[in-house]
Coordinates of C-alpha atoms in Angstrom, one line a residue:
M136 CA 4.4 -21.9 -3.6
A137 CA 5.9 -24.1 -6.2
T138 CA 9.7 -24.2 -6.4
P139 CA 10.9 -25.1 -9.9
R140 CA 14.5 -24.5 -11.0
R141 CA 15.3 -20.9 -10.6
G142 CA 17.7 -18.5 -12.1
T143 CA 20.5 -17.0 -10.0
V144 CA 20.1 -13.9 -7.9
R145 CA 23.4 -12.3 -7.1
F146 CA 24.1 -10.0 -4.2
R147 CA 26.5 -7.2 -4.4
K148 CA 27.8 -5.8 -1.1
G149 CA 26.5 -2.3 -0.6
A150 CA 23.8 -2.5 -3.2
R151 CA 20.2 -1.7 -2.4
F152 CA 18.9 -4.7 -4.4
F153 CA 19.8 -8.2 -5.6
E154 CA 20.7 -8.5 -9.2
N155 CA 17.7 -10.1 -10.8
D156 CA 18.2 -13.2 -13.0
L157 CA 14.9 -14.8 -12.1
N158 CA 12.9 -16.7 -14.7
P159 CA 9.3 -15.6 -14.5
S160 CA 8.2 -18.0 -17.3
Q161 CA 8.4 -20.9 -14.9
F162 CA 5.2 -19.5 -13.4
S163 CA 3.4 -19.3 -16.7
E164 CA 0.9 -22.1 -16.0
L165 CA 0.1 -20.9 -12.5
A166 CA -0.3 -17.3 -13.9
Q167 CA -2.8 -18.5 -16.6
V168 CA -4.8 -20.4 -14.0
L169 CA -5.0 -17.4 -11.7
D170 CA -5.7 -15.0 -14.5
Q171 CA -8.6 -17.1 -15.7
G172 CA -9.9 -17.9 -12.3
R173 CA -9.8 -21.7 -12.8
Y174 CA -10.5 -22.6 -9.1
D175 CA -11.2 -26.2 -10.0
S176 CA -7.6 -26.6 -11.3
E177 CA -5.2 -28.9 -9.5
V178 CA -2.6 -26.2 -10.1
F179 CA -4.7 -23.7 -8.2
T180 CA -5.5 -26.2 -5.4
T181 CA -1.8 -26.9 -4.9
F182 CA -0.9 -23.2 -4.9
A183 CA -3.8 -22.3 -2.5
L184 CA -2.9 -25.0 0.0
K185 CA 0.7 -23.8 0.1
T186 CA -0.5 -20.2 0.5
L187 CA -2.7 -21.2 3.4
D188 CA 0.3 -22.9 5.1
N189 CA 2.4 -19.7 4.6
L190 CA -0.4 -17.6 6.0
R191 CA -0.7 -19.8 9.1
C192 CA 3.1 -19.5 9.6
T193 CA 2.9 -15.8 9.2
A194 CA 0.0 -15.4 11.7
R195 CA 1.7 -17.7 14.2
A196 CA 4.9 -15.7 14.1
I197 CA 3.1 -12.4 14.5
Q198 CA 0.9 -13.6 17.3
T199 CA 3.9 -15.1 19.1
R200 CA 6.4 -12.3 18.7
Y201 CA 4.0 -9.3 18.5
P202 CA 0.9 -10.2 20.5
P203 CA -2.1 -7.9 20.6
R204 CA -1.0 -6.2 23.8
F205 CA 2.0 -4.8 22.0
A206 CA -0.4 -2.5 20.2
L207 CA -0.6 -0.5 23.4
R208 CA 2.9 0.8 22.6
D209 CA 2.3 1.4 18.9
P210 CA -1.4 1.4 17.7
T211 CA -0.7 2.7 14.2
L212 CA -1.4 1.1 10.8
Y213 CA 2.1 1.6 9.5
T214 CA 4.2 -0.1 12.1
G215 CA 1.8 -1.2 14.9
G216 CA -1.3 -3.0 15.9
A217 CA -3.8 -1.4 13.5
G218 CA -1.7 -2.6 10.6
I219 CA -1.6 -6.2 11.9
C220 CA -5.4 -5.9 12.3
I221 CA -5.5 -5.0 8.6
F222 CA -3.4 -8.0 7.7
F223 CA -5.8 -10.4 9.5
Y224 CA -8.8 -8.5 8.0
H225 CA -7.3 -8.8 4.5
V226 CA -6.9 -12.6 5.0
W227 CA -10.5 -12.9 6.2
R228 CA -11.8 -10.8 3.3
N229 CA -10.0 -12.6 0.5
L230 CA -10.5 -16.1 1.8
K231 CA -14.2 -15.5 2.5
R232 CA -14.6 -14.1 -1.1
I233 CA -12.7 -16.9 -2.8
S234 CA -14.2 -19.7 -0.7
Q235 CA -17.6 -18.9 -2.3
E236 CA -16.4 -20.1 -5.7
P237 CA -18.7 -23.1 -6.5
S238 CA -16.0 -25.0 -8.5
M239 CA -13.5 -25.2 -5.7
D240 CA -12.3 -28.4 -4.1
E241 CA -14.5 -28.9 -1.0
S242 CA -11.6 -29.6 1.4
L243 CA -9.8 -26.5 0.2
R244 CA -13.0 -24.5 0.8
Q245 CA -13.3 -25.7 4.3
A246 CA -9.7 -24.9 5.1
M247 CA -10.1 -21.4 3.7
Q248 CA -13.2 -20.8 5.8
E249 CA -11.6 -22.0 9.0
L250 CA -8.6 -19.8 8.5
A251 CA -10.8 -16.9 7.6
E252 CA -12.8 -17.1 10.8
S253 CA -9.6 -17.4 12.9
A254 CA -8.2 -14.4 11.1
L255 CA -11.2 -12.2 11.8
A256 CA -11.1 -13.1 15.5
S257 CA -7.4 -12.1 15.6
A258 CA -8.2 -8.9 13.8
A259 CA -10.7 -8.0 16.5
E260 CA -8.0 -8.5 19.2
Y261 CA -5.5 -6.3 17.6
A262 CA -8.2 -3.6 16.9
S263 CA -9.2 -3.6 20.5
F264 CA -5.7 -3.1 21.9
S265 CA -4.9 -0.5 19.2
L266 CA -7.9 1.5 20.4
Q267 CA -6.6 1.3 23.9
G268 CA -3.2 2.3 22.7
L269 CA -4.6 5.8 21.7
S270 CA -4.7 6.6 25.4
Q271 CA -1.1 5.5 26.1
S272 CA 2.2 7.2 25.8
H273 CA 3.7 7.0 22.3
Q274 CA 6.6 4.6 21.9
R275 CA 8.9 7.2 20.6
G276 CA 8.3 9.9 23.2
T277 CA 6.5 10.9 26.3
F278 CA 3.6 12.6 24.8
R279 CA 0.1 11.1 24.5
W280 CA -1.9 10.5 21.4
D281 CA -4.7 12.8 22.5
Q282 CA -2.2 15.6 22.8
V283 CA -1.1 15.5 19.2
V284 CA -4.5 14.9 17.6
A285 CA -4.3 17.9 15.3
E286 CA -0.9 16.8 13.9
R287 CA -1.3 13.1 13.8
G288 CA -5.0 12.6 14.1
P289 CA -5.9 12.5 10.4
S290 CA -3.0 10.3 9.4
V291 CA -4.3 6.9 8.3
F292 CA -0.8 5.4 8.3
C293 CA 0.7 7.0 11.4
G294 CA -2.2 8.4 13.4
Q295 CA -5.6 8.0 15.0
A296 CA -7.5 7.8 11.8
G297 CA -5.9 4.5 10.8
V298 CA -6.8 2.9 14.2
Y299 CA -10.4 3.9 13.8
L300 CA -10.4 2.7 10.2
A301 CA -9.2 -0.8 11.2
S302 CA -11.9 -0.9 13.9
V303 CA -14.6 0.1 11.4
L304 CA -13.6 -2.7 9.1
V305 CA -13.6 -5.3 11.8
E306 CA -16.9 -4.3 13.3
N307 CA -18.5 -4.2 9.8
A308 CA -17.2 -7.7 9.1
R309 CA -18.7 -8.9 12.4
A310 CA -22.0 -7.2 11.5
N311 CA -21.8 -5.1 14.7
T312 CA -23.6 -2.1 13.3
E313 CA -23.6 0.2 16.3
A314 CA -19.9 -0.2 17.0
C315 CA -19.1 0.2 13.3
K316 CA -21.0 3.5 13.2
A317 CA -19.4 4.7 16.4
Y318 CA -15.8 4.2 15.0
M319 CA -16.8 5.6 11.7
E320 CA -17.9 8.8 13.4
Q321 CA -14.4 8.9 15.0
F322 CA -12.8 8.4 11.7
I323 CA -14.9 11.2 10.2
R324 CA -14.0 13.4 13.2
M325 CA -10.3 13.0 12.5
G326 CA -11.0 14.5 9.0
Q327 CA -11.6 17.9 10.4
Y328 CA -7.9 18.2 11.2
A329 CA -7.1 17.5 7.5
V330 CA -8.7 20.8 6.3
P331 CA -8.6 24.3 7.7
D332 CA -11.5 26.2 9.4
T333 CA -11.0 29.0 6.9
Q334 CA -9.1 29.5 3.7
H335 CA -6.3 31.3 5.5
Q336 CA -5.7 28.8 8.3
A337 CA -3.5 25.9 7.4
P338 CA -4.1 22.5 9.1
S339 CA -1.5 21.1 11.4
C340 CA -1.0 18.0 9.4
A341 CA 0.9 17.6 6.1
D342 CA -0.6 17.3 2.6
E343 CA 1.1 14.0 1.7
V344 CA 0.1 10.4 2.0
L345 CA 2.0 9.0 5.0
Y346 CA 1.2 11.7 7.6
G347 CA -1.3 14.0 5.9
S348 CA -4.5 14.8 4.2
A349 CA -3.9 12.7 1.0
G350 CA -3.5 9.6 3.2
Y351 CA -6.7 10.4 5.0
L352 CA -8.4 10.5 1.6
L353 CA -7.0 7.1 0.7
G354 CA -8.4 5.8 3.9
W355 CA -11.8 7.2 3.2
L356 CA -11.8 5.6 -0.3
Y357 CA -10.7 2.3 1.2
L358 CA -13.7 2.3 3.5
Q359 CA -16.0 3.2 0.6
R360 CA -14.8 0.1 -1.2
E361 CA -14.9 -2.3 1.8
L362 CA -18.1 -1.3 3.6
G363 CA -20.6 -2.1 0.8
P364 CA -24.1 -0.7 1.7
N365 CA -22.8 0.6 5.0
A366 CA -20.5 3.0 3.1
Q367 CA -23.5 5.4 3.0
W368 CA -22.8 6.3 6.7
L369 CA -19.4 7.8 5.7
G370 CA -21.1 10.5 3.6
Q371 CA -19.0 12.5 1.2
D372 CA -18.7 15.9 2.8
I373 CA -15.3 15.3 4.4
A374 CA -13.9 13.9 1.2
E375 CA -15.2 16.8 -0.8
D376 CA -13.5 19.2 1.7
V377 CA -10.2 17.4 1.6
V378 CA -10.2 17.3 -2.2
E379 CA -11.0 21.0 -2.5
Y380 CA -8.4 21.9 0.0
L381 CA -5.6 19.8 -1.6
M382 CA -6.4 21.2 -5.0
M383 CA -6.2 24.8 -3.6
R384 CA -3.0 24.1 -1.8
G385 CA -1.4 22.5 -4.8
S386 CA -2.4 25.2 -7.1
I387 CA -1.1 28.0 -5.0
L388 CA 2.3 26.4 -4.6
A389 CA 2.5 25.6 -8.3
D390 CA 1.6 29.1 -9.3
N391 CA 4.5 30.4 -7.2
C392 CA 6.9 27.8 -8.5
Q393 CA 5.9 27.3 -12.1
P394 CA 3.6 30.3 -13.1
G395 CA 1.2 29.4 -15.9
A396 CA 1.8 25.7 -15.8
N397 CA -1.7 25.0 -14.4
I398 CA -0.5 22.0 -12.3
L399 CA -0.4 20.9 -8.7
L400 CA 2.7 20.9 -6.5
Y401 CA 3.2 19.9 -2.8
Q402 CA 6.0 20.1 -0.3
W403 CA 6.9 18.1 2.8
H404 CA 9.6 19.2 5.2
D405 CA 10.6 22.0 2.8
N406 CA 11.2 19.6 0.0
M407 CA 9.2 18.7 -3.1
Y408 CA 9.2 15.0 -3.3
M409 CA 8.1 13.0 -6.3
G410 CA 7.3 9.6 -4.8
F411 CA 4.1 8.1 -3.4
A412 CA 4.6 8.3 0.4
H413 CA 5.6 11.9 0.7
G414 CA 5.3 13.4 -2.8
L415 CA 3.4 14.4 -5.8
M416 CA 2.6 10.9 -7.1
G417 CA 0.8 9.9 -3.9
V418 CA -1.2 13.1 -3.5
T419 CA -2.2 13.0 -7.2
A420 CA -3.2 9.4 -7.0
A421 CA -5.5 10.1 -4.0
L422 CA -7.1 13.0 -5.8
L423 CA -7.6 10.9 -9.0
E424 CA -9.3 8.1 -7.0
A425 CA -11.5 10.6 -5.1
C426 CA -12.6 12.4 -8.2
A427 CA -13.5 9.0 -9.7
A428 CA -15.6 8.2 -6.6
L429 CA -17.3 11.5 -6.1
P430 CA -20.2 12.7 -8.3
E431 CA -19.3 15.2 -10.9
K432 CA -21.0 18.1 -9.2
A433 CA -18.9 17.5 -6.1
R434 CA -15.6 17.9 -7.9
P435 CA -13.7 21.2 -7.8
T436 CA -13.9 23.4 -10.9
Q437 CA -11.0 22.7 -13.3
S438 CA -10.1 19.5 -11.4
D439 CA -9.7 17.5 -14.7
A440 CA -7.4 20.1 -16.3
L441 CA -5.2 20.3 -13.2
L442 CA -5.0 16.6 -12.7
K443 CA -4.2 15.8 -16.4
N444 CA -1.6 18.5 -16.5
T445 CA -0.1 17.3 -13.3
L446 CA 0.1 13.8 -14.7
G447 CA 1.9 15.1 -17.8
F448 CA 4.3 17.0 -15.5
I449 CA 5.0 13.8 -13.4
F450 CA 5.6 11.7 -16.5
S451 CA 7.9 14.3 -17.9
H452 CA 10.2 13.6 -15.0
R453 CA 10.7 10.0 -16.1
E454 CA 14.1 9.2 -17.5
P455 CA 14.3 7.3 -20.8
D456 CA 15.1 4.1 -18.9
G457 CA 12.0 4.4 -16.7
F458 CA 13.6 5.8 -13.5
Y459 CA 12.2 8.6 -11.4
D460 CA 14.3 10.7 -9.0
T461 CA 13.0 11.2 -5.5
R462 CA 12.6 15.0 -5.9
V463 CA 10.6 17.3 -8.2
K464 CA 12.8 19.3 -10.6
L465 CA 11.6 22.8 -11.1
Q466 CA 12.1 24.2 -14.6
E467 CA 12.3 27.9 -13.7
R468 CA 13.9 29.9 -11.0
S469 CA 11.5 31.3 -8.4
R470 CA 11.4 32.4 -4.8
F471 CA 11.0 28.6 -4.1
Q472 CA 14.4 27.9 -5.6
E473 CA 15.5 26.4 -2.3
L474 CA 13.1 23.6 -3.0
R475 CA 15.0 22.4 -6.0
S476 CA 16.8 19.3 -5.0
T477 CA 20.6 18.8 -5.3
D478 CA 20.6 15.3 -3.7
S479 CA 17.8 13.4 -5.5
K480 CA 18.3 9.7 -5.5
R481 CA 17.0 6.9 -7.7
L482 CA 15.1 4.6 -5.3
V483 CA 12.9 1.8 -6.4
Q484 CA 10.3 1.2 -3.8
W485 CA 6.7 2.1 -3.0
C486 CA 7.5 5.2 -1.1
H487 CA 10.0 6.6 -3.7
G488 CA 10.6 6.0 -7.3
S489 CA 9.1 3.9 -10.2
P490 CA 7.0 1.5 -8.2
G491 CA 5.0 4.5 -7.0
A492 CA 4.4 5.5 -10.6
L493 CA 2.7 2.2 -11.2
F494 CA 0.2 2.9 -8.3
L495 CA -0.3 6.3 -9.9
C496 CA -0.9 4.7 -13.3
A497 CA -3.5 2.4 -11.8
A498 CA -5.3 5.4 -10.2
T499 CA -5.1 7.2 -13.5
Q500 CA -6.7 4.3 -15.4
R501 CA -9.6 4.3 -13.0
R502 CA -10.2 8.0 -13.5
Y503 CA -9.1 8.4 -17.1
P504 CA -9.2 5.0 -18.8
H505 CA -8.0 6.5 -22.1
F506 CA -5.2 8.7 -20.8
P507 CA -2.6 8.9 -23.6
N508 CA 0.4 6.6 -23.4
L509 CA -0.6 5.2 -20.0
S510 CA 0.3 1.6 -20.8
E511 CA 3.7 2.7 -22.0
E512 CA 4.4 4.7 -18.8
A513 CA 3.4 1.7 -16.7
S514 CA 5.5 -0.6 -18.8
L515 CA 8.6 1.5 -18.3
A516 CA 8.1 1.8 -14.6
A517 CA 7.4 -1.9 -14.3
R518 CA 10.7 -2.7 -16.2
V519 CA 12.6 -0.7 -13.6
T520 CA 10.7 -2.3 -10.7
W521 CA 11.5 -5.8 -12.1
Q522 CA 15.2 -5.0 -12.7
E523 CA 15.9 -3.3 -9.3
G524 CA 13.0 -4.3 -7.2
L525 CA 14.4 -7.2 -5.3
L526 CA 15.3 -5.0 -2.4
R527 CA 17.5 -6.1 0.5
K528 CA 15.4 -4.0 3.0
G529 CA 13.1 -6.9 3.8
P530 CA 9.7 -8.2 2.8
G531 CA 7.6 -5.1 3.6
L532 CA 5.3 -2.9 1.6
C533 CA 6.9 0.5 2.0
H534 CA 10.5 -0.2 1.0
G535 CA 10.6 -4.0 0.4
I536 CA 9.9 -6.7 -2.0
G537 CA 6.2 -7.0 -1.0
G538 CA 5.4 -3.4 -2.1
N539 CA 7.3 -3.9 -5.4
A540 CA 5.4 -7.1 -6.1
Y541 CA 2.2 -5.2 -5.6
A542 CA 3.5 -2.6 -8.1
L543 CA 3.9 -5.3 -10.7
L544 CA 0.4 -6.5 -10.0
C545 CA -0.8 -2.9 -10.7
C546 CA 0.9 -3.1 -14.1
Y547 CA -0.8 -6.5 -14.8
Q548 CA -4.2 -5.0 -14.0
I549 CA -3.5 -1.9 -16.2
A550 CA -2.3 -4.0 -19.2
R551 CA -5.1 -6.7 -19.1
S552 CA -7.5 -4.7 -21.2
S553 CA -5.0 -3.9 -24.0
D554 CA -1.8 -5.9 -23.8
P555 CA -1.8 -9.5 -24.9
N556 CA 1.4 -10.0 -22.8
A557 CA -0.1 -8.6 -19.6
I558 CA 0.2 -11.9 -17.9
E559 CA 4.0 -11.6 -17.9
Y560 CA 3.6 -8.9 -15.1
L561 CA 1.7 -11.4 -13.0
Q562 CA 4.4 -14.0 -13.6
R563 CA 6.9 -11.4 -12.4
A564 CA 4.9 -10.7 -9.2
L565 CA 4.7 -14.4 -8.5
A566 CA 8.5 -14.6 -9.1
F567 CA 9.1 -11.9 -6.5
A568 CA 6.9 -13.6 -4.0
D569 CA 8.5 -16.9 -4.6
F570 CA 12.0 -15.3 -4.2
Q571 CA 11.1 -14.1 -0.7
V572 CA 9.4 -17.3 0.3
S573 CA 11.8 -19.9 -1.1
R574 CA 15.1 -18.3 -0.2
S575 CA 14.3 -17.1 3.3
K576 CA 15.9 -18.6 6.4
A577 CA 14.8 -18.7 10.0
V578 CA 16.8 -16.3 12.2
P579 CA 17.8 -18.2 15.4
D580 CA 15.9 -17.0 18.4
A581 CA 16.6 -18.6 21.7
G582 CA 13.2 -17.4 23.0
M583 CA 11.3 -19.7 20.6
A584 CA 10.1 -23.1 21.6
S585 CA 10.7 -24.9 18.3
A586 CA 12.3 -24.4 14.9
I587 CA 8.9 -23.8 13.2
D588 CA 8.1 -21.0 15.6
R589 CA 11.4 -19.2 15.0
V590 CA 11.3 -15.9 13.1
P591 CA 9.9 -17.4 9.9
W592 CA 11.0 -18.0 6.4
L593 CA 9.2 -14.8 5.3
L594 CA 11.4 -12.6 7.3
Y595 CA 15.0 -13.1 6.3
V596 CA 16.7 -13.6 3.0
E597 CA 20.5 -13.9 3.3
G598 CA 22.0 -10.5 2.4
T599 CA 19.0 -8.5 3.6
R600 CA 18.5 -6.4 6.7
I601 CA 15.9 -7.2 9.4
P602 CA 13.3 -4.4 9.4
D603 CA 13.0 -2.2 12.4
N604 CA 9.4 -3.4 12.8
P605 CA 9.6 -6.9 11.4
Y606 CA 6.0 -8.0 12.0
S607 CA 4.3 -4.8 10.9
L608 CA 2.1 -4.1 7.8
Y609 CA 4.4 -1.7 6.0
E610 CA 7.8 -2.8 7.1
G611 CA 7.4 -6.5 7.9
I612 CA 5.8 -9.8 7.3
A613 CA 2.2 -8.7 7.9
G614 CA 2.3 -6.7 4.6
F615 CA 3.9 -9.5 2.7
G616 CA 1.2 -11.8 4.0
C617 CA -1.4 -9.5 2.4
L618 CA 0.5 -10.0 -0.9
L619 CA 0.3 -13.7 -0.5
V620 CA -3.4 -13.8 -0.1
D621 CA -3.9 -11.3 -2.8
L622 CA -2.1 -13.5 -5.3
L623 CA -5.0 -15.9 -5.1
L624 CA -7.1 -13.2 -6.7
P625 CA -4.7 -11.1 -8.7
R626 CA -7.3 -9.3 -10.8
E627 CA -8.7 -7.8 -7.6
A628 CA -5.4 -7.4 -5.7
R629 CA -4.9 -4.1 -4.0
M630 CA -2.4 -3.1 -1.4
P631 CA -4.2 -1.8 1.7
P632 CA -5.3 0.9 2.1
C633 CA -4.1 2.1 -1.4

């Protein structure tokens, strides 16, 4: 990535973020080239070659410090092997797609194709060990995965469903039809734990994105987008059931908390969260995407009214400066008064706060392209993300700079159809990525053979914390690597599996 003269980014001890004085206009030429898809441009070629170098460095670091066999200890998509599989799959997918552009420099095309094939082979290795990991003891306890299938099974991020999802994508990419169908059947089987057998029996899993039914729905939608003609094997019965059940659950709780509001509400661990990972934004986004994908006759009655009212309710929680608190604020006293938060925080990350609102706005636009004031809501959330999104929690997607850069890409995609200044959001996403790349330092590690194989430039910016799972998809460099390859195709960029 180009490194022109930068503004200063100051670090305040104890702060969650760096004070942002970056100058995104220095990426204006690159942003124009990427926005217009000028693949024959020298600017694009230079940027793409640098991106390939960064991806190779990321892949080498992951494979050296978190080899495929480590997936036996943690097979999940969020912190383990399935997530690293998704990173390599994402690299294969994007490089394969962009290398088909006829105007591209031939040597660049060949380099992309070589890295794509290598990435797919690596994805298959991590998928294989992740599947084996489902029969192992979990890294945080002594129980086995097959003993917690009802609770963790349908979780795409933290359970079995995510492991099967990764395997489906890999086998589909390798044109291995029988294996693809077999893992898809397992993924569908996990969906039975996301809905009850009867209306009176609650499932063991949660409703929210990270551990629950909404996350399973996002995984189903991700497969629908990625599988092409083979998506027909997924069917839509399980998605219809999950949508119907989530609508019912949300309506019942809302009627008890806000009678007559005709909205949806959800709780997790006895709290009503607002954000994307555990709260109302994430569940609503999953429902919006599903209702956009399902035929009209398959959608629950009154789904449009409930979803539009819920969107209005969410946006009413926005402060004038664009911030969202972490908890839902109930407007009336009820027997659910204990769910009213007294310790809500203003976090600015994918899992909580304004960045999640940008992902919600993107889902809203796909379902309701003319939803009132959507661009304004996205613009306000993007301003907060830009101001306080240079997090010192690492490069990851969940609560790091990578996820916030993806949020800015959401705003760029939302604004392209109506805002002549939409490209500024792409410039800001590029600035975030450049900040992480250009300011990072290798962390000394005596176990590495050479300087280039140390924990890499992606991992550590002075003043930040090393993530608990530094090579993973949602906390570490694998997720940031997805961002890097997505910046080659910013109009199509989408954080997996959202």
